């Protein structure tokens, strides 16, 4: 019988999600700054607000979505719960709760990471210095992942860590694709234009997928190829399919190894998602509408999350109706 | 200080204990021969080296999340004792006295608690005033006739000791509720092992790292009868508590879950914790929250830190609480004054560790003596913790003395008075070099079936020159404490 406290399971799961989120946010800010700067001016920064569906919240605080304001909003603004500083602080707070469970090295690294960000001042984070900051965040997140791989005892907690990380990663990848396809949908004439290609380039690089993509598609770069790669390619670690498979495998293993009664409903959601990702091809997705497909994936992920919560974290039971669809 | 063998070079050259008994040098009458080896090794360092290593240790504490820099002071929730790198060293002979003295005291405390919650012989015999016990806010009527496992109420005890001019250790206070600080004993040692491996070479220091296992063994000892492998947990008020760092330490060292009240649930007078696979039984709770907060049903109804129904489960004997409920009556400053008589009553022995002479203001002669000698005495309210409300007569202004007199007269039973003790000093790294700073000592005793005293203890040091108040809230720090083999 498992002795892992529900509260701990939830905290581990979220710690992994927060770190994954911080890393993705750093990637997106960095790439946006580097690859799309000259094309549309402020609109590029607007696109990040769209990506995270933060336009409304942002406009309540700021009149204008210029580089300085958007950057601050997503990096050091502690009043924004989705800024890097807030997400890293949240990860640290969870790590503090989890101190009895995680390795001392995991804790020390996260503590130093969050202290370092907290010391930064707004003046130190202007556009020219953004790349360096984003790199340091990425690196700290990857260091965390590495330390975790090498030191975290692999009991039930470790499974929740993996599941949290992969759910977040899958979600982040869908958002990245969605913003390009749906919100930045180019006008007919600009498809295949240098600007269009550079945006696809940025999307791939945000997901650290450019080089892997090139190995699979040595020439050309178009939306179907990129979309297919990020959604379905089973060997690319940030593709939605690879992430969902990983969650499915880990959850199955967790349940059987520790003979857990709960979690079957979450598994049902994931199985359905796995099947859809295995059987669908890009042409079908485009004809059904990519945004709709992505929306469907996100809803499944949210439902899987909620079912995990009910089964293991002590969340109240899900309503029986399919209101979330 | 020629006859005490002070170092001829190194950071101790200019050190002057200013006439106080010194932990490193001893006194004219009692030179500290046991520290000779350490002084020699210390002498090989220079002040710059010492400071460099102290800085490294500080940085390590910072990374560890134990201390915070000024940048984040406002949200620092782990503000913790500063660490001084010069160790406090205790000889094997002195330790023997402390060890047997503390064990004797804890044994007497447990017998006293059993008695006052059962037959009350000591009250009936008039050795301790009934009113002092039953009228004490920390006396818990709900504990009457509750049989605790192995008769142990105080599983974890911290005894505050000080050393006066004669070099004898005396007891300043007992801590029988939730004594804290043991994590520093172990962590300070780890820190010293990393910063000063050369200083510890061939000295023969008794290890402190097995505290967690000893504690776990003791807690298993006192689990409810008939449980093959009892589940021990540590109950913490949560991450915002100032001692959370210590709670983490203890849970990790014992390898047990650190739970909060919301993780526990009581069903049919049995305690469970909420796990990912449903409810898992709990048999022993090392609780780091006060009696009042343990159970909103039995005590403070507003408490969200405990678990509803815990007291009922406890009374049924289905769960052990460490320490037991109601131990606060035994470490009260007023009961403290009776400890020599309590030891004699139950054990028919003289106290191995003496009390500081204590004048009990609730007794007419004690009150008269206190009022007549106010300027020479240290006056303490019996209910306060953390060094608050203390008037140090020899250092007080006329106005402070008058206020103290008025307070004592208004509520004599709330005060005790003790002679001012010249606390021993220990060489300590300061901005001005190595200076003499006053120290105390808190050894920790763990009691299951029998009592074990951790060979070491928390040495707190008053970092302000001349100060004798070592509490962390009042500018205290800590040192590694070496008990020699």
mmCIF file of N, CA and C in Angstrom, chain B residues 108-205:
data_model
loop_
_atom_site.group_PDB
_atom_site.id
_atom_site.type_symbol
_atom_site.label_atom_id
_atom_site.label_comp_id
_atom_site.label_asym_id
_atom_site.label_seq_id
_atom_site.Cartn_x
_atom_site.Cartn_y
_atom_site.Cartn_z
ATOM 1 N N UNK B 108 12.782 11.919 36.468
ATOM 2 C CA UNK B 108 11.947 12.539 37.501
ATOM 3 C C UNK B 108 10.759 13.277 36.885
ATOM 4 N N UNK B 109 10.996 13.955 35.766
ATOM 5 C CA UNK B 109 9.900 14.675 35.111
ATOM 6 C C UNK B 109 8.789 13.720 34.694
ATOM 7 N N UNK B 110 9.177 12.573 34.140
ATOM 8 C CA UNK B 110 8.173 11.595 33.700
ATOM 9 C C UNK B 110 7.396 11.010 34.878
ATOM 10 N N UNK B 111 8.110 10.730 35.978
ATOM 11 C CA UNK B 111 7.429 10.200 37.164
ATOM 12 C C UNK B 111 6.478 11.244 37.749
ATOM 13 N N UNK B 112 6.948 12.477 37.750
ATOM 14 C CA UNK B 112 6.130 13.585 38.262
ATOM 15 C C UNK B 112 4.842 13.725 37.439
ATOM 16 N N UNK B 113 4.986 13.694 36.123
ATOM 17 C CA UNK B 113 3.814 13.859 35.260
ATOM 18 C C UNK B 113 2.827 12.707 35.432
ATOM 19 N N UNK B 114 3.345 11.476 35.498
ATOM 20 C CA UNK B 114 2.450 10.334 35.718
ATOM 21 C C UNK B 114 1.674 10.536 37.023
ATOM 22 N N UNK B 115 2.404 10.946 38.035
ATOM 23 C CA UNK B 115 1.810 11.111 39.362
ATOM 24 C C UNK B 115 0.729 12.204 39.371
ATOM 25 N N UNK B 116 1.030 13.360 38.827
ATOM 26 C CA UNK B 116 0.047 14.447 38.926
ATOM 27 C C UNK B 116 -1.183 14.181 38.064
ATOM 28 N N UNK B 117 -1.035 13.336 37.040
ATOM 29 C CA UNK B 117 -2.197 12.978 36.227
ATOM 30 C C UNK B 117 -2.860 11.673 36.696
ATOM 31 N N UNK B 118 -2.326 11.089 37.783
ATOM 32 C CA UNK B 118 -2.972 9.897 38.345
ATOM 33 C C UNK B 118 -3.259 10.096 39.838
ATOM 34 N N UNK B 119 -2.383 9.569 40.711
ATOM 35 C CA UNK B 119 -2.701 9.549 42.145
ATOM 36 C C UNK B 119 -2.412 10.856 42.880
ATOM 37 N N UNK B 120 -1.549 11.680 42.305
ATOM 38 C CA UNK B 120 -1.194 12.976 42.904
ATOM 39 C C UNK B 120 -0.584 12.839 44.296
ATOM 40 N N UNK B 121 0.256 11.820 44.464
ATOM 41 C CA UNK B 121 0.891 11.610 45.775
ATOM 42 C C UNK B 121 1.722 12.813 46.184
ATOM 43 N N UNK B 122 2.455 13.358 45.229
ATOM 44 C CA UNK B 122 3.376 14.457 45.561
ATOM 45 C C UNK B 122 2.610 15.701 46.024
ATOM 46 N N UNK B 123 1.377 15.840 45.527
ATOM 47 C CA UNK B 123 0.556 16.975 45.950
ATOM 48 C C UNK B 123 -0.051 16.670 47.325
ATOM 49 N N UNK B 124 -0.523 15.411 47.452
ATOM 50 C CA UNK B 124 -1.114 15.011 48.731
ATOM 51 C C UNK B 124 -0.091 15.083 49.867
ATOM 52 N N UNK B 125 1.161 14.791 49.535
ATOM 53 C CA UNK B 125 2.215 14.847 50.558
ATOM 54 C C UNK B 125 2.722 16.273 50.787
ATOM 55 N N UNK B 126 2.199 17.215 50.021
ATOM 56 C CA UNK B 126 2.552 18.616 50.230
ATOM 57 C C UNK B 126 3.970 18.991 49.802
ATOM 58 N N UNK B 127 4.576 18.166 48.948
ATOM 59 C CA UNK B 127 5.942 18.486 48.499
ATOM 60 C C UNK B 127 5.905 19.614 47.466
ATOM 61 N N UNK B 128 4.936 19.547 46.590
ATOM 62 C CA UNK B 128 4.715 20.620 45.624
ATOM 63 C C UNK B 128 3.310 21.154 45.883
ATOM 64 N N UNK B 129 3.142 22.498 45.970
ATOM 65 C CA UNK B 129 1.806 23.033 46.249
ATOM 66 C C UNK B 129 0.789 22.616 45.178
ATOM 67 N N UNK B 130 -0.346 22.108 45.619
ATOM 68 C CA UNK B 130 -1.390 21.664 44.697
ATOM 69 C C UNK B 130 -1.809 22.780 43.739
ATOM 70 N N UNK B 131 -1.908 23.971 44.294
ATOM 71 C CA UNK B 131 -2.367 25.111 43.505
ATOM 72 C C UNK B 131 -1.408 25.389 42.338
ATOM 73 N N UNK B 132 -0.125 25.200 42.616
ATOM 74 C CA UNK B 132 0.910 25.460 41.604
ATOM 75 C C UNK B 132 0.718 24.544 40.392
ATOM 76 N N UNK B 133 0.256 23.310 40.660
ATOM 77 C CA UNK B 133 0.066 22.339 39.580
ATOM 78 C C UNK B 133 -1.320 22.487 38.967
ATOM 79 N N UNK B 134 -2.352 22.378 39.806
ATOM 80 C CA UNK B 134 -3.711 22.361 39.262
ATOM 81 C C UNK B 134 -4.156 23.733 38.772
ATOM 82 N N UNK B 135 -3.560 24.772 39.338
ATOM 83 C CA UNK B 135 -3.920 26.116 38.902
ATOM 84 C C UNK B 135 -3.053 26.589 37.739
ATOM 85 N N UNK B 136 -2.150 25.721 37.306
ATOM 86 C CA UNK B 136 -1.239 26.098 36.229
ATOM 87 C C UNK B 136 -1.972 26.029 34.885
ATOM 88 N N UNK B 137 -1.841 27.087 34.055
ATOM 89 C CA UNK B 137 -2.552 27.067 32.758
ATOM 90 C C UNK B 137 -2.122 25.898 31.874
ATOM 91 N N UNK B 138 -0.955 25.339 32.136
ATOM 92 C CA UNK B 138 -0.484 24.228 31.305
ATOM 93 C C UNK B 138 -0.874 22.855 31.852
ATOM 94 N N UNK B 139 -1.536 22.850 33.005
ATOM 95 C CA UNK B 139 -2.049 21.584 33.533
ATOM 96 C C UNK B 139 -3.265 21.210 32.694
ATOM 97 N N UNK B 140 -3.321 19.963 32.244
ATOM 98 C CA UNK B 140 -4.399 19.571 31.329
ATOM 99 C C UNK B 140 -5.329 18.576 32.007
ATOM 100 N N UNK B 141 -6.491 19.036 32.512
ATOM 101 C CA UNK B 141 -7.402 18.137 33.223
ATOM 102 C C UNK B 141 -7.836 16.937 32.373
ATOM 103 N N UNK B 142 -7.878 17.129 31.049
ATOM 104 C CA UNK B 142 -8.300 16.027 30.171
ATOM 105 C C UNK B 142 -7.332 14.845 30.224
ATOM 106 N N UNK B 143 -6.135 15.060 30.772
ATOM 107 C CA UNK B 143 -5.140 13.990 30.819
ATOM 108 C C UNK B 143 -5.261 13.129 32.071
ATOM 109 N N UNK B 144 -6.173 13.525 32.955
ATOM 110 C CA UNK B 144 -6.356 12.772 34.196
ATOM 111 C C UNK B 144 -6.653 11.311 33.866
ATOM 112 N N UNK B 145 -5.869 10.414 34.455
ATOM 113 C CA UNK B 145 -6.037 8.957 34.303
ATOM 114 C C UNK B 145 -5.833 8.430 32.880
ATOM 115 N N UNK B 146 -5.262 9.247 32.009
ATOM 116 C CA UNK B 146 -4.881 8.715 30.696
ATOM 117 C C UNK B 146 -3.553 7.986 30.880
ATOM 118 N N UNK B 147 -3.503 6.710 30.443
ATOM 119 C CA UNK B 147 -2.268 5.933 30.611
ATOM 120 C C UNK B 147 -1.423 6.039 29.355
ATOM 121 N N UNK B 148 -0.294 6.734 29.470
ATOM 122 C CA UNK B 148 0.574 6.848 28.296
ATOM 123 C C UNK B 148 1.502 5.633 28.236
ATOM 124 N N UNK B 149 1.876 5.231 27.020
ATOM 125 C CA UNK B 149 2.703 4.033 26.827
ATOM 126 C C UNK B 149 4.042 4.170 27.551
ATOM 127 N N UNK B 150 4.441 3.114 28.236
ATOM 128 C CA UNK B 150 5.709 3.042 28.976
ATOM 129 C C UNK B 150 5.850 4.161 30.028
ATOM 130 N N UNK B 151 4.758 4.806 30.343
ATOM 131 C CA UNK B 151 4.819 5.874 31.339
ATOM 132 C C UNK B 151 5.608 7.088 30.884
ATOM 133 N N UNK B 152 5.873 7.174 29.592
ATOM 134 C CA UNK B 152 6.686 8.286 29.097
ATOM 135 C C UNK B 152 5.802 9.430 28.595
ATOM 136 N N UNK B 153 5.983 10.574 29.215
ATOM 137 C CA UNK B 153 5.291 11.793 28.773
ATOM 138 C C UNK B 153 6.232 12.650 27.930
ATOM 139 N N UNK B 154 7.462 12.776 28.461
ATOM 140 C CA UNK B 154 8.437 13.638 27.803
ATOM 141 C C UNK B 154 9.376 12.754 26.995
ATOM 142 N N UNK B 155 9.092 12.617 25.711
ATOM 143 C CA UNK B 155 9.935 11.777 24.854
ATOM 144 C C UNK B 155 11.144 12.546 24.382
ATOM 145 N N UNK B 156 10.938 13.823 24.171
ATOM 146 C CA UNK B 156 12.035 14.663 23.718
ATOM 147 C C UNK B 156 12.142 15.819 24.700
ATOM 148 N N UNK B 157 13.303 15.943 25.305
ATOM 149 C CA UNK B 157 13.478 16.988 26.302
ATOM 150 C C UNK B 157 14.744 17.788 25.999
ATOM 151 N N UNK B 158 14.663 19.091 26.207
ATOM 152 C CA UNK B 158 15.846 19.938 26.086
ATOM 153 C C UNK B 158 16.077 20.624 27.419
ATOM 154 N N UNK B 159 17.267 20.454 27.986
ATOM 155 C CA UNK B 159 17.573 21.046 29.286
ATOM 156 C C UNK B 159 18.544 22.201 29.063
ATOM 157 N N UNK B 160 18.152 23.400 29.427
ATOM 158 C CA UNK B 160 19.060 24.536 29.237
ATOM 159 C C UNK B 160 20.027 24.642 30.402
ATOM 160 N N UNK B 161 21.313 24.545 30.064
ATOM 161 C CA UNK B 161 22.363 24.594 31.084
ATOM 162 C C UNK B 161 23.230 25.820 30.876
ATOM 163 N N UNK B 162 23.733 26.346 31.983
ATOM 164 C CA UNK B 162 24.747 27.405 31.889
ATOM 165 C C UNK B 162 25.861 27.063 32.857
ATOM 166 N N UNK B 163 26.986 27.731 32.653
ATOM 167 C CA UNK B 163 28.138 27.489 33.476
ATOM 168 C C UNK B 163 28.541 28.808 34.102
ATOM 169 N N UNK B 164 28.706 28.801 35.417
ATOM 170 C CA UNK B 164 29.092 30.029 36.099
ATOM 171 C C UNK B 164 30.608 30.133 36.254
ATOM 172 N N UNK B 165 31.028 31.064 37.103
ATOM 173 C CA UNK B 165 32.462 31.309 37.302
ATOM 174 C C UNK B 165 33.220 30.083 37.784
ATOM 175 N N UNK B 166 32.522 29.212 38.548
ATOM 176 C CA UNK B 166 33.217 28.045 39.083
ATOM 177 C C UNK B 166 33.314 26.903 38.068
ATOM 178 N N UNK B 167 32.752 27.101 36.887
ATOM 179 C CA UNK B 167 32.862 26.075 35.852
ATOM 180 C C UNK B 167 31.875 24.935 36.001
ATOM 181 N N UNK B 168 30.967 25.031 36.983
ATOM 182 C CA UNK B 168 29.964 23.973 37.147
ATOM 183 C C UNK B 168 28.767 24.251 36.250
ATOM 184 N N UNK B 169 28.221 23.178 35.659
ATOM 185 C CA UNK B 169 27.004 23.341 34.868
ATOM 186 C C UNK B 169 25.801 23.361 35.802
ATOM 187 N N UNK B 170 24.912 24.304 35.623
ATOM 188 C CA UNK B 170 23.662 24.321 36.383
ATOM 189 C C UNK B 170 22.487 24.449 35.412
ATOM 190 N N UNK B 171 21.317 23.976 35.883
ATOM 191 C CA UNK B 171 20.140 23.977 35.015
ATOM 192 C C UNK B 171 19.427 25.326 35.109
ATOM 193 N N UNK B 172 19.190 25.915 33.962
ATOM 194 C CA UNK B 172 18.481 27.180 33.930
ATOM 195 C C UNK B 172 16.992 26.938 33.699
ATOM 196 N N UNK B 173 16.704 25.912 32.908
ATOM 197 C CA UNK B 173 15.303 25.697 32.532
ATOM 198 C C UNK B 173 15.142 24.338 31.866
ATOM 199 N N UNK B 174 13.967 23.727 32.066
ATOM 200 C CA UNK B 174 13.638 22.493 31.345
ATOM 201 C C UNK B 174 12.713 22.837 30.200
ATOM 202 N N UNK B 175 12.855 22.126 29.083
ATOM 203 C CA UNK B 175 11.931 22.306 27.959
ATOM 204 C C UNK B 175 11.322 20.955 27.628
ATOM 205 N N UNK B 176 10.097 20.764 28.107
ATOM 206 C CA UNK B 176 9.471 19.447 28.005
ATOM 207 C C UNK B 176 8.268 19.446 27.072
ATOM 208 N N UNK B 177 8.082 20.552 26.338
ATOM 209 C CA UNK B 177 6.948 20.586 25.391
ATOM 210 C C UNK B 177 7.441 20.189 24.007
ATOM 211 N N UNK B 178 7.856 21.160 23.199
ATOM 212 C CA UNK B 178 8.393 20.862 21.864
ATOM 213 C C UNK B 178 9.760 21.516 21.743
ATOM 214 N N UNK B 179 10.758 21.032 22.496
ATOM 215 C CA UNK B 179 12.045 21.729 22.436
ATOM 216 C C UNK B 179 12.606 21.687 21.020
ATOM 217 N N UNK B 180 13.073 22.827 20.545
ATOM 218 C CA UNK B 180 13.601 22.855 19.182
ATOM 219 C C UNK B 180 15.090 23.130 19.220
ATOM 220 N N UNK B 181 15.739 22.952 18.106
ATOM 221 C CA UNK B 181 17.153 23.278 17.974
ATOM 222 C C UNK B 181 18.051 22.106 17.655
ATOM 223 N N UNK B 182 17.513 20.882 17.724
ATOM 224 C CA UNK B 182 18.402 19.738 17.522
ATOM 225 C C UNK B 182 18.925 19.670 16.092
ATOM 226 N N UNK B 183 18.154 20.223 15.152
ATOM 227 C CA UNK B 183 18.633 20.181 13.765
ATOM 228 C C UNK B 183 19.936 20.969 13.617
ATOM 229 N N UNK B 184 20.076 22.046 14.401
ATOM 230 C CA UNK B 184 21.316 22.825 14.318
ATOM 231 C C UNK B 184 22.501 22.045 14.851
ATOM 232 N N UNK B 185 22.229 21.207 15.835
ATOM 233 C CA UNK B 185 23.320 20.409 16.404
ATOM 234 C C UNK B 185 23.936 19.563 15.297
ATOM 235 N N UNK B 186 23.076 18.930 14.526
ATOM 236 C CA UNK B 186 23.566 18.026 13.489
ATOM 237 C C UNK B 186 24.061 18.810 12.266
ATOM 238 N N UNK B 187 23.295 19.821 11.859
ATOM 239 C CA UNK B 187 23.700 20.586 10.686
ATOM 240 C C UNK B 187 24.985 21.379 10.932
ATOM 241 N N UNK B 188 25.138 21.923 12.147
ATOM 242 C CA UNK B 188 26.379 22.646 12.460
ATOM 243 C C UNK B 188 27.576 21.716 12.355
ATOM 244 N N UNK B 189 27.369 20.473 12.766
ATOM 245 C CA UNK B 189 28.476 19.517 12.681
ATOM 246 C C UNK B 189 28.831 19.271 11.214
ATOM 247 N N UNK B 190 27.815 19.078 10.383
ATOM 248 C CA UNK B 190 28.081 18.862 8.952
ATOM 249 C C UNK B 190 28.825 20.047 8.353
ATOM 250 N N UNK B 191 28.402 21.232 8.754
ATOM 251 C CA UNK B 191 29.014 22.447 8.247
ATOM 252 C C UNK B 191 30.496 22.510 8.668
ATOM 253 N N UNK B 192 30.769 22.158 9.921
ATOM 254 C CA UNK B 192 32.154 22.164 10.411
ATOM 255 C C UNK B 192 32.985 21.115 9.681
ATOM 256 N N UNK B 193 32.377 19.959 9.438
ATOM 257 C CA UNK B 193 33.121 18.899 8.767
ATOM 258 C C UNK B 193 33.528 19.338 7.368
ATOM 259 N N UNK B 194 32.701 20.171 6.737
ATOM 260 C CA UNK B 194 33.044 20.642 5.399
ATOM 261 C C UNK B 194 34.011 21.823 5.439
ATOM 262 N N UNK B 195 33.833 22.734 6.411
ATOM 263 C CA UNK B 195 34.688 23.929 6.419
ATOM 264 C C UNK B 195 36.010 23.718 7.165
ATOM 265 N N UNK B 196 36.025 22.843 8.165
ATOM 266 C CA UNK B 196 37.235 22.715 8.990
ATOM 267 C C UNK B 196 37.662 21.262 9.206
ATOM 268 N N UNK B 197 37.792 20.498 8.115
ATOM 269 C CA UNK B 197 38.181 19.096 8.325
ATOM 270 C C UNK B 197 39.527 19.008 9.052
ATOM 271 N N UNK B 198 40.411 19.978 8.809
ATOM 272 C CA UNK B 198 41.749 19.942 9.430
ATOM 273 C C UNK B 198 41.678 20.163 10.940
ATOM 274 N N UNK B 199 40.671 20.949 11.362
ATOM 275 C CA UNK B 199 40.544 21.260 12.789
ATOM 276 C C UNK B 199 40.039 20.047 13.580
ATOM 277 N N UNK B 200 39.383 19.136 12.881
ATOM 278 C CA UNK B 200 38.759 18.015 13.577
ATOM 279 C C UNK B 200 39.626 16.764 13.553
ATOM 280 N N UNK B 201 40.755 16.875 12.867
ATOM 281 C CA UNK B 201 41.594 15.692 12.684
ATOM 282 C C UNK B 201 42.126 15.186 14.017
ATOM 283 N N UNK B 202 41.947 13.913 14.272
ATOM 284 C CA UNK B 202 42.501 13.252 15.464
ATOM 285 C C UNK B 202 42.057 13.826 16.802
ATOM 286 N N UNK B 203 40.944 14.515 16.829
ATOM 287 C CA UNK B 203 40.496 15.095 18.092
ATOM 288 C C UNK B 203 39.670 14.075 18.882
ATOM 289 N N UNK B 204 38.929 13.236 18.188
ATOM 290 C CA UNK B 204 38.077 12.274 18.899
ATOM 291 C C UNK B 204 36.779 12.916 19.365
ATOM 292 N N UNK B 205 35.930 13.267 18.402
ATOM 293 C CA UNK B 205 34.666 13.942 18.714
ATOM 294 C C UNK B 205 33.541 12.929 18.610
#
